[in-house]
Amino acid sequence: MTSTRRNLPGLVIAAVAVLVAWAVHAVLPAVPLLTACVLLGILIGQLPATRRLLTGAAKPGLSFAAKRLMRIGVVLLGLKLSLVDVFSLGWVTLVSTILIVFVTFGATLWFGRLLKLPGHEPLLVATGFSICGASAIGAMGGVVRADEKEQATPVALVTLCGTLAIFVLPALWHPLGLDATQFGHWTGASVHDVGQVVATAQIAGPSALAVALVVKLTRVLMLAPIVGVAGVIVSRRDAASARPATKRPPLIPLFVAGFVAAVLVRTLIDVPAPVLAAADTLQTVLLGLALVALGAAIRVTSLVRTGWRALIVGLGSWVLIAALAFGAVQLG
């Protein structure tokens, strides 16, 4: 059986789930498409009727989506970001946004290790909460070679907290005395997934949404150095290990280089709007397929039984990034 035929059942399942998620998003625009993809994946993973299929015939295709398609989607994500837009934020907003990413990443990684989260979970939770949600977890997971099960808890946590943010942040908007632009800045600096940022910031109008997206995509830009450094550390660790036959990963993962190249293309070249629209649609589809696959690896019963420490880390990271982002808004 060829690899295409092996992958087909899992990809079909993921594709159907993406279509259903699109329908849900069309009926309920407040539910981001990619968030709906994760939630549907989680639902599929809990059904006894589909569980045997997920661990059998569908497993190769879902693994392909979670790894290969995720990486292609991350590369295309770079076309959303122009460095011109980043520098238009002003140096205070730009520096504070970058600092928030690194402080949240470091603090979450430390807290996860303090609470003894297993394996790569501290690193994956830190990446997802500080940068761009489930897609960042998938990107980091590919570099450190974490399997879908190891990524399952971080993906569930970042989806939970990002979904809560859609309702919690607007409820705090006026009590905190923020104007529309400040609310957009706060949302972009603290909410995890791009779709969740859109769903949250659009409540305050187009100006808030514009600021939120630029701030958020500036955080996405941090994916390249953080994941790149992780790739270097993994490569050096493997080189120093006693496993000479093991194939070493590249110093800089290829998809990270592709992401940076896509950002430079968007910055230096006037890419036609239809090309950007097509790339955006393809990127959404690919990430949707990948997130369905990651969601399908989550087992809620196991998460409830053993994931309380990860939940504490995730909620702590969410509160930290929201507080830091609020402070940055006051500085701006």
GROMACS .gro file of C-alpha atoms in nm:
model
  332
    1MET     CA    1   0.000   0.000   0.000
    2THR     CA    2   0.145   0.338  -0.099
    3SER     CA    3   0.185   0.618   0.151
    4THR     CA    4  -0.099   0.809  -0.020
    5ARG     CA    5  -0.340   0.521   0.027
    6ARG     CA    6  -0.228   0.475   0.387
    7ASN     CA    7  -0.285   0.843   0.461
    8LEU     CA    8  -0.622   0.868   0.287
    9PRO     CA    9  -0.858   0.746   0.565
   10GLY     CA   10  -0.714   0.982   0.826
   11LEU     CA   11  -0.708   1.277   0.587
   12VAL     CA   12  -1.070   1.215   0.487
   13ILE     CA   13  -1.177   1.214   0.852
   14ALA     CA   14  -0.984   1.537   0.916
   15ALA     CA   15  -1.126   1.698   0.600
   16VAL     CA   16  -1.485   1.617   0.698
   17ALA     CA   17  -1.421   1.763   1.043
   18VAL     CA   18  -1.280   2.083   0.888
   19LEU     CA   19  -1.593   2.117   0.673
   20VAL     CA   20  -1.814   2.074   0.978
   21ALA     CA   21  -1.601   2.328   1.167
   22TRP     CA   22  -1.642   2.573   0.877
   23ALA     CA   23  -2.020   2.527   0.894
   24VAL     CA   24  -2.016   2.589   1.270
   25HIS     CA   25  -1.808   2.903   1.219
   26ALA     CA   26  -2.045   3.024   0.946
   27VAL     CA   27  -2.347   2.983   1.174
   28LEU     CA   28  -2.164   3.105   1.488
   29PRO     CA   29  -1.896   3.357   1.377
   30ALA     CA   30  -1.788   3.405   1.739
   31VAL     CA   31  -1.644   3.053   1.728
   32PRO     CA   32  -1.306   3.073   1.544
   33LEU     CA   33  -1.267   2.816   1.268
   34LEU     CA   34  -0.942   2.666   1.399
   35THR     CA   35  -1.078   2.648   1.752
   36ALA     CA   36  -1.377   2.458   1.617
   37CYS     CA   37  -1.135   2.221   1.440
   38VAL     CA   38  -0.959   2.138   1.768
   39LEU     CA   39  -1.289   2.090   1.951
   40LEU     CA   40  -1.426   1.861   1.681
   41GLY     CA   41  -1.104   1.663   1.686
   42ILE     CA   42  -1.138   1.623   2.063
   43LEU     CA   43  -1.500   1.508   2.017
   44ILE     CA   44  -1.400   1.252   1.755
   45GLY     CA   45  -1.131   1.119   1.987
   46GLN     CA   46  -1.382   1.047   2.264
   47LEU     CA   47  -1.633   0.846   2.059
   48PRO     CA   48  -1.597   0.470   2.118
   49ALA     CA   49  -1.716   0.406   1.762
   50THR     CA   50  -1.426   0.602   1.609
   51ARG     CA   51  -1.149   0.528   1.859
   52ARG     CA   52  -1.046   0.199   1.698
   53LEU     CA   53  -1.039   0.371   1.358
   54LEU     CA   54  -0.822   0.654   1.492
   55THR     CA   55  -0.564   0.412   1.626
   56GLY     CA   56  -0.584   0.188   1.321
   57ALA     CA   57  -0.653   0.276   0.958
   58ALA     CA   58  -0.678   0.652   1.021
   59LYS     CA   59  -0.359   0.683   1.227
   60PRO     CA   60  -0.108   0.735   0.939
   61GLY     CA   61  -0.315   1.013   0.779
   62LEU     CA   62  -0.377   1.192   1.107
   63SER     CA   63  -0.007   1.173   1.191
   64PHE     CA   64   0.076   1.312   0.845
   65ALA     CA   65  -0.165   1.602   0.902
   66ALA     CA   66  -0.036   1.677   1.251
   67LYS     CA   67   0.327   1.689   1.135
   68ARG     CA   68   0.374   1.760   0.764
   69LEU     CA   69   0.063   1.968   0.696
   70MET     CA   70   0.115   2.164   1.017
   71ARG     CA   71   0.464   2.266   0.901
   72ILE     CA   72   0.343   2.379   0.559
   73GLY     CA   73   0.068   2.578   0.728
   74VAL     CA   74   0.321   2.750   0.955
   75VAL     CA   75   0.529   2.849   0.651
   76LEU     CA   76   0.223   3.004   0.484
   77LEU     CA   77   0.142   3.184   0.811
   78GLY     CA   78   0.450   3.397   0.741
   79LEU     CA   79   0.272   3.558   0.444
   80LYS     CA   80   0.033   3.726   0.687
   81LEU     CA   81   0.313   3.934   0.836
   82SER     CA   82   0.500   4.231   0.693
   83LEU     CA   83   0.787   4.381   0.891
   84VAL     CA   84   0.660   4.723   0.782
   85ASP     CA   85   0.343   4.662   0.985
   86VAL     CA   86   0.550   4.544   1.281
   87PHE     CA   87   0.766   4.857   1.288
   88SER     CA   88   0.457   5.077   1.250
   89LEU     CA   89   0.359   4.981   1.604
   90GLY     CA   90   0.626   5.210   1.750
   91TRP     CA   91   0.922   5.104   1.957
   92VAL     CA   92   0.741   5.096   2.295
   93THR     CA   93   0.468   4.859   2.171
   94LEU     CA   94   0.714   4.653   1.969
   95VAL     CA   95   0.963   4.606   2.254
   96SER     CA   96   0.693   4.539   2.512
   97THR     CA   97   0.530   4.277   2.288
   98ILE     CA   98   0.859   4.093   2.239
   99LEU     CA   99   0.940   4.111   2.610
  100ILE     CA  100   0.596   3.970   2.699
  101VAL     CA  101   0.661   3.671   2.472
  102PHE     CA  102   0.999   3.592   2.628
  103VAL     CA  103   0.889   3.654   2.989
  104THR     CA  104   0.576   3.442   2.949
  105PHE     CA  105   0.773   3.168   2.774
  106GLY     CA  106   1.042   3.156   3.041
  107ALA     CA  107   0.803   3.178   3.336
  108THR     CA  108   0.570   2.910   3.198
  109LEU     CA  109   0.861   2.678   3.119
  110TRP     CA  110   0.995   2.722   3.473
  111PHE     CA  111   0.650   2.673   3.631
  112GLY     CA  112   0.585   2.360   3.423
  113ARG     CA  113   0.914   2.207   3.532
  114LEU     CA  114   0.848   2.310   3.894
  115LEU     CA  115   0.520   2.117   3.887
  116LYS     CA  116   0.699   1.825   3.716
  117LEU     CA  117   0.498   1.812   3.395
  118PRO     CA  118   0.617   1.508   3.199
  119GLY     CA  119   0.843   1.503   2.892
  120HIS     CA  120   0.825   1.805   2.663
  121GLU     CA  121   0.497   1.933   2.812
  122PRO     CA  122   0.653   2.236   2.989
  123LEU     CA  123   0.818   2.347   2.664
  124LEU     CA  124   0.505   2.289   2.456
  125VAL     CA  125   0.274   2.470   2.700
  126ALA     CA  126   0.519   2.762   2.718
  127THR     CA  127   0.536   2.784   2.339
  128GLY     CA  128   0.160   2.770   2.288
  129PHE     CA  129   0.067   3.024   2.553
  130SER     CA  130   0.341   3.276   2.475
  131ILE     CA  131   0.331   3.272   2.091
  132CYS     CA  132   0.036   3.150   1.886
  133GLY     CA  133  -0.156   2.868   2.040
  134ALA     CA  134  -0.196   2.520   1.896
  135SER     CA  135  -0.007   2.593   1.574
  136ALA     CA  136   0.300   2.697   1.777
  137ILE     CA  137   0.270   2.377   1.983
  138GLY     CA  138   0.265   2.176   1.661
  139ALA     CA  139   0.568   2.361   1.529
  140MET     CA  140   0.768   2.311   1.849
  141GLY     CA  141   0.650   1.951   1.874
  142GLY     CA  142   0.792   1.884   1.529
  143VAL     CA  143   1.133   2.019   1.629
  144VAL     CA  144   1.162   1.827   1.957
  145ARG     CA  145   0.996   1.521   1.799
  146ALA     CA  146   0.705   1.508   2.042
  147ASP     CA  147   0.431   1.271   1.930
  148GLU     CA  148   0.063   1.361   1.904
  149LYS     CA  149  -0.016   1.225   2.251
  150GLU     CA  150   0.252   1.442   2.411
  151GLN     CA  151   0.109   1.748   2.235
  152ALA     CA  152  -0.249   1.662   2.331
  153THR     CA  153  -0.261   1.820   2.678
  154PRO     CA  154  -0.092   2.151   2.575
  155VAL     CA  155  -0.328   2.180   2.275
  156ALA     CA  156  -0.633   2.117   2.496
  157LEU     CA  157  -0.518   2.376   2.750
  158VAL     CA  158  -0.440   2.651   2.501
  159THR     CA  159  -0.772   2.590   2.324
  160LEU     CA  160  -0.961   2.606   2.655
  161CYS     CA  161  -0.796   2.929   2.770
  162GLY     CA  162  -0.814   3.092   2.427
  163THR     CA  163  -1.184   3.012   2.404
  164LEU     CA  164  -1.245   3.152   2.753
  165ALA     CA  165  -1.062   3.470   2.650
  166ILE     CA  166  -1.323   3.535   2.378
  167PHE     CA  167  -1.579   3.588   2.656
  168VAL     CA  168  -1.368   3.706   2.950
  169LEU     CA  169  -1.172   3.990   2.785
  170PRO     CA  170  -1.477   4.173   2.640
  171ALA     CA  171  -1.645   4.150   2.982
  172LEU     CA  172  -1.342   4.329   3.133
  173TRP     CA  173  -1.303   4.585   2.852
  174HIS     CA  174  -1.509   4.872   3.002
  175PRO     CA  175  -1.452   4.795   3.373
  176LEU     CA  176  -1.077   4.829   3.307
  177GLY     CA  177  -1.130   5.167   3.141
  178LEU     CA  178  -0.975   5.077   2.804
  179ASP     CA  179  -1.062   5.253   2.482
  180ALA     CA  180  -1.109   5.054   2.160
  181THR     CA  181  -0.745   5.080   2.049
  182GLN     CA  182  -0.615   4.982   2.391
  183PHE     CA  183  -0.852   4.686   2.398
  184GLY     CA  184  -0.720   4.575   2.058
  185HIS     CA  185  -0.361   4.602   2.186
  186TRP     CA  186  -0.448   4.402   2.500
  187THR     CA  187  -0.621   4.133   2.296
  188GLY     CA  188  -0.340   4.098   2.044
  189ALA     CA  189  -0.077   4.076   2.317
  190SER     CA  190  -0.256   3.820   2.534
  191VAL     CA  191  -0.488   3.593   2.332
  192HIS     CA  192  -0.327   3.282   2.187
  193ASP     CA  193  -0.461   3.188   1.842
  194VAL     CA  194  -0.504   3.437   1.554
  195GLY     CA  195  -0.865   3.332   1.506
  196GLN     CA  196  -0.937   3.381   1.875
  197VAL     CA  197  -0.782   3.728   1.853
  198VAL     CA  198  -1.015   3.817   1.566
  199ALA     CA  199  -1.320   3.683   1.750
  200THR     CA  200  -1.230   3.883   2.063
  201ALA     CA  201  -1.109   4.213   1.915
  202GLN     CA  202  -1.379   4.259   1.649
  203ILE     CA  203  -1.627   4.335   1.927
  204ALA     CA  204  -1.453   4.673   1.975
  205GLY     CA  205  -1.464   4.765   1.606
  206PRO     CA  206  -1.229   4.774   1.304
  207SER     CA  207  -0.960   4.994   1.460
  208ALA     CA  208  -0.926   4.759   1.757
  209LEU     CA  209  -0.913   4.459   1.524
  210ALA     CA  210  -0.639   4.617   1.309
  211VAL     CA  211  -0.417   4.688   1.612
  212ALA     CA  212  -0.486   4.346   1.760
  213LEU     CA  213  -0.383   4.164   1.443
  214VAL     CA  214  -0.055   4.353   1.402
  215VAL     CA  215   0.039   4.299   1.768
  216LYS     CA  216  -0.062   3.933   1.746
  217LEU     CA  217   0.137   3.871   1.427
  218THR     CA  218   0.438   4.036   1.591
  219ARG     CA  219   0.412   3.763   1.855
  220VAL     CA  220   0.388   3.505   1.576
  221LEU     CA  221   0.719   3.638   1.441
  222MET     CA  222   0.882   3.517   1.763
  223LEU     CA  223   0.803   3.160   1.655
  224ALA     CA  224   1.111   3.160   1.432
  225PRO     CA  225   1.382   3.244   1.691
  226ILE     CA  226   1.229   3.038   1.974
  227VAL     CA  227   1.168   2.725   1.766
  228GLY     CA  228   1.499   2.779   1.586
  229VAL     CA  229   1.691   2.786   1.915
  230ALA     CA  230   1.508   2.471   2.024
  231GLY     CA  231   1.620   2.307   1.698
  232VAL     CA  232   1.983   2.399   1.765
  233ILE     CA  233   1.963   2.260   2.120
  234VAL     CA  234   1.808   1.933   1.997
  235SER     CA  235   2.070   1.901   1.724
  236ARG     CA  236   2.359   1.955   1.967
  237ARG     CA  237   2.208   1.717   2.221
  238ASP     CA  238   2.176   1.446   1.957
  239ALA     CA  239   2.530   1.511   1.836
  240ALA     CA  240   2.661   1.466   2.191
  241SER     CA  241   2.459   1.152   2.255
  242ALA     CA  242   2.590   0.800   2.212
  243ARG     CA  243   2.364   0.730   1.914
  244PRO     CA  244   2.580   0.797   1.608
  245ALA     CA  245   2.343   0.615   1.376
  246THR     CA  246   2.058   0.853   1.458
  247LYS     CA  247   1.988   1.103   1.185
  248ARG     CA  248   2.049   1.451   1.318
  249PRO     CA  249   1.787   1.721   1.258
  250PRO     CA  250   1.904   2.037   1.076
  251LEU     CA  251   2.033   2.320   1.294
  252ILE     CA  252   1.745   2.538   1.175
  253PRO     CA  253   1.432   2.337   1.087
  254LEU     CA  254   1.339   2.377   0.722
  255PHE     CA  255   0.986   2.495   0.794
  256VAL     CA  256   1.119   2.769   1.026
  257ALA     CA  257   1.346   2.891   0.746
  258GLY     CA  258   1.042   2.878   0.517
  259PHE     CA  259   0.840   3.087   0.763
  260VAL     CA  260   1.113   3.353   0.775
  261ALA     CA  261   1.137   3.350   0.394
  262ALA     CA  262   0.760   3.400   0.368
  263VAL     CA  263   0.778   3.701   0.603
  264LEU     CA  264   1.055   3.852   0.389
  265VAL     CA  265   0.857   3.791   0.071
  266ARG     CA  266   0.555   3.971   0.218
  267THR     CA  267   0.780   4.256   0.336
  268LEU     CA  268   0.989   4.308   0.020
  269ILE     CA  269   0.750   4.212  -0.259
  270ASP     CA  270   0.410   4.353  -0.347
  271VAL     CA  271   0.229   4.020  -0.345
  272PRO     CA  272  -0.102   4.040  -0.539
  273ALA     CA  273  -0.411   4.031  -0.321
  274PRO     CA  274  -0.557   3.719  -0.492
  275VAL     CA  275  -0.232   3.530  -0.418
  276LEU     CA  276  -0.244   3.634  -0.052
  277ALA     CA  277  -0.610   3.534  -0.030
  278ALA     CA  278  -0.539   3.193  -0.182
  279ALA     CA  279  -0.241   3.139   0.050
  280ASP     CA  280  -0.452   3.241   0.349
  281THR     CA  281  -0.724   2.993   0.255
  282LEU     CA  282  -0.471   2.713   0.201
  283GLN     CA  283  -0.297   2.793   0.530
  284THR     CA  284  -0.629   2.782   0.716
  285VAL     CA  285  -0.721   2.447   0.560
  286LEU     CA  286  -0.382   2.291   0.636
  287LEU     CA  287  -0.377   2.413   0.996
  288GLY     CA  288  -0.738   2.302   1.033
  289LEU     CA  289  -0.651   1.948   0.922
  290ALA     CA  290  -0.351   1.945   1.156
  291LEU     CA  291  -0.550   2.070   1.455
  292VAL     CA  292  -0.824   1.812   1.401
  293ALA     CA  293  -0.551   1.547   1.413
  294LEU     CA  294  -0.398   1.691   1.730
  295GLY     CA  295  -0.741   1.721   1.892
  296ALA     CA  296  -0.822   1.359   1.807
  297ALA     CA  297  -0.521   1.248   2.012
  298ILE     CA  298  -0.666   1.401   2.329
  299ARG     CA  299  -0.836   1.168   2.576
  300VAL     CA  300  -1.049   1.375   2.809
  301THR     CA  301  -1.076   1.106   3.078
  302SER     CA  302  -0.699   1.079   3.098
  303LEU     CA  303  -0.664   1.457   3.094
  304VAL     CA  304  -0.909   1.497   3.383
  305ARG     CA  305  -0.739   1.221   3.580
  306THR     CA  306  -0.377   1.323   3.535
  307GLY     CA  307  -0.376   1.675   3.389
  308TRP     CA  308  -0.453   1.890   3.694
  309ARG     CA  309  -0.092   2.009   3.721
  310ALA     CA  310  -0.089   2.106   3.353
  311LEU     CA  311  -0.420   2.290   3.404
  312ILE     CA  312  -0.265   2.494   3.686
  313VAL     CA  313   0.034   2.580   3.466
  314GLY     CA  314  -0.189   2.677   3.174
  315LEU     CA  315  -0.421   2.897   3.380
  316GLY     CA  316  -0.121   3.056   3.551
  317SER     CA  317   0.039   3.133   3.214
  318TRP     CA  318  -0.287   3.278   3.083
  319VAL     CA  319  -0.325   3.511   3.382
  320LEU     CA  320   0.041   3.614   3.357
  321ILE     CA  321   0.030   3.705   2.989
  322ALA     CA  322  -0.298   3.895   3.034
  323ALA     CA  323  -0.150   4.095   3.324
  324LEU     CA  324   0.173   4.171   3.139
  325ALA     CA  325  -0.021   4.274   2.827
  326PHE     CA  326  -0.244   4.505   3.034
  327GLY     CA  327   0.068   4.668   3.179
  328ALA     CA  328   0.208   4.716   2.828
  329VAL     CA  329  -0.115   4.884   2.721
  330GLN     CA  330  -0.077   5.136   3.003
  331LEU     CA  331   0.281   5.210   2.891
  332GLY     CA  332   0.169   5.259   2.529
   0.00000   0.00000   0.00000
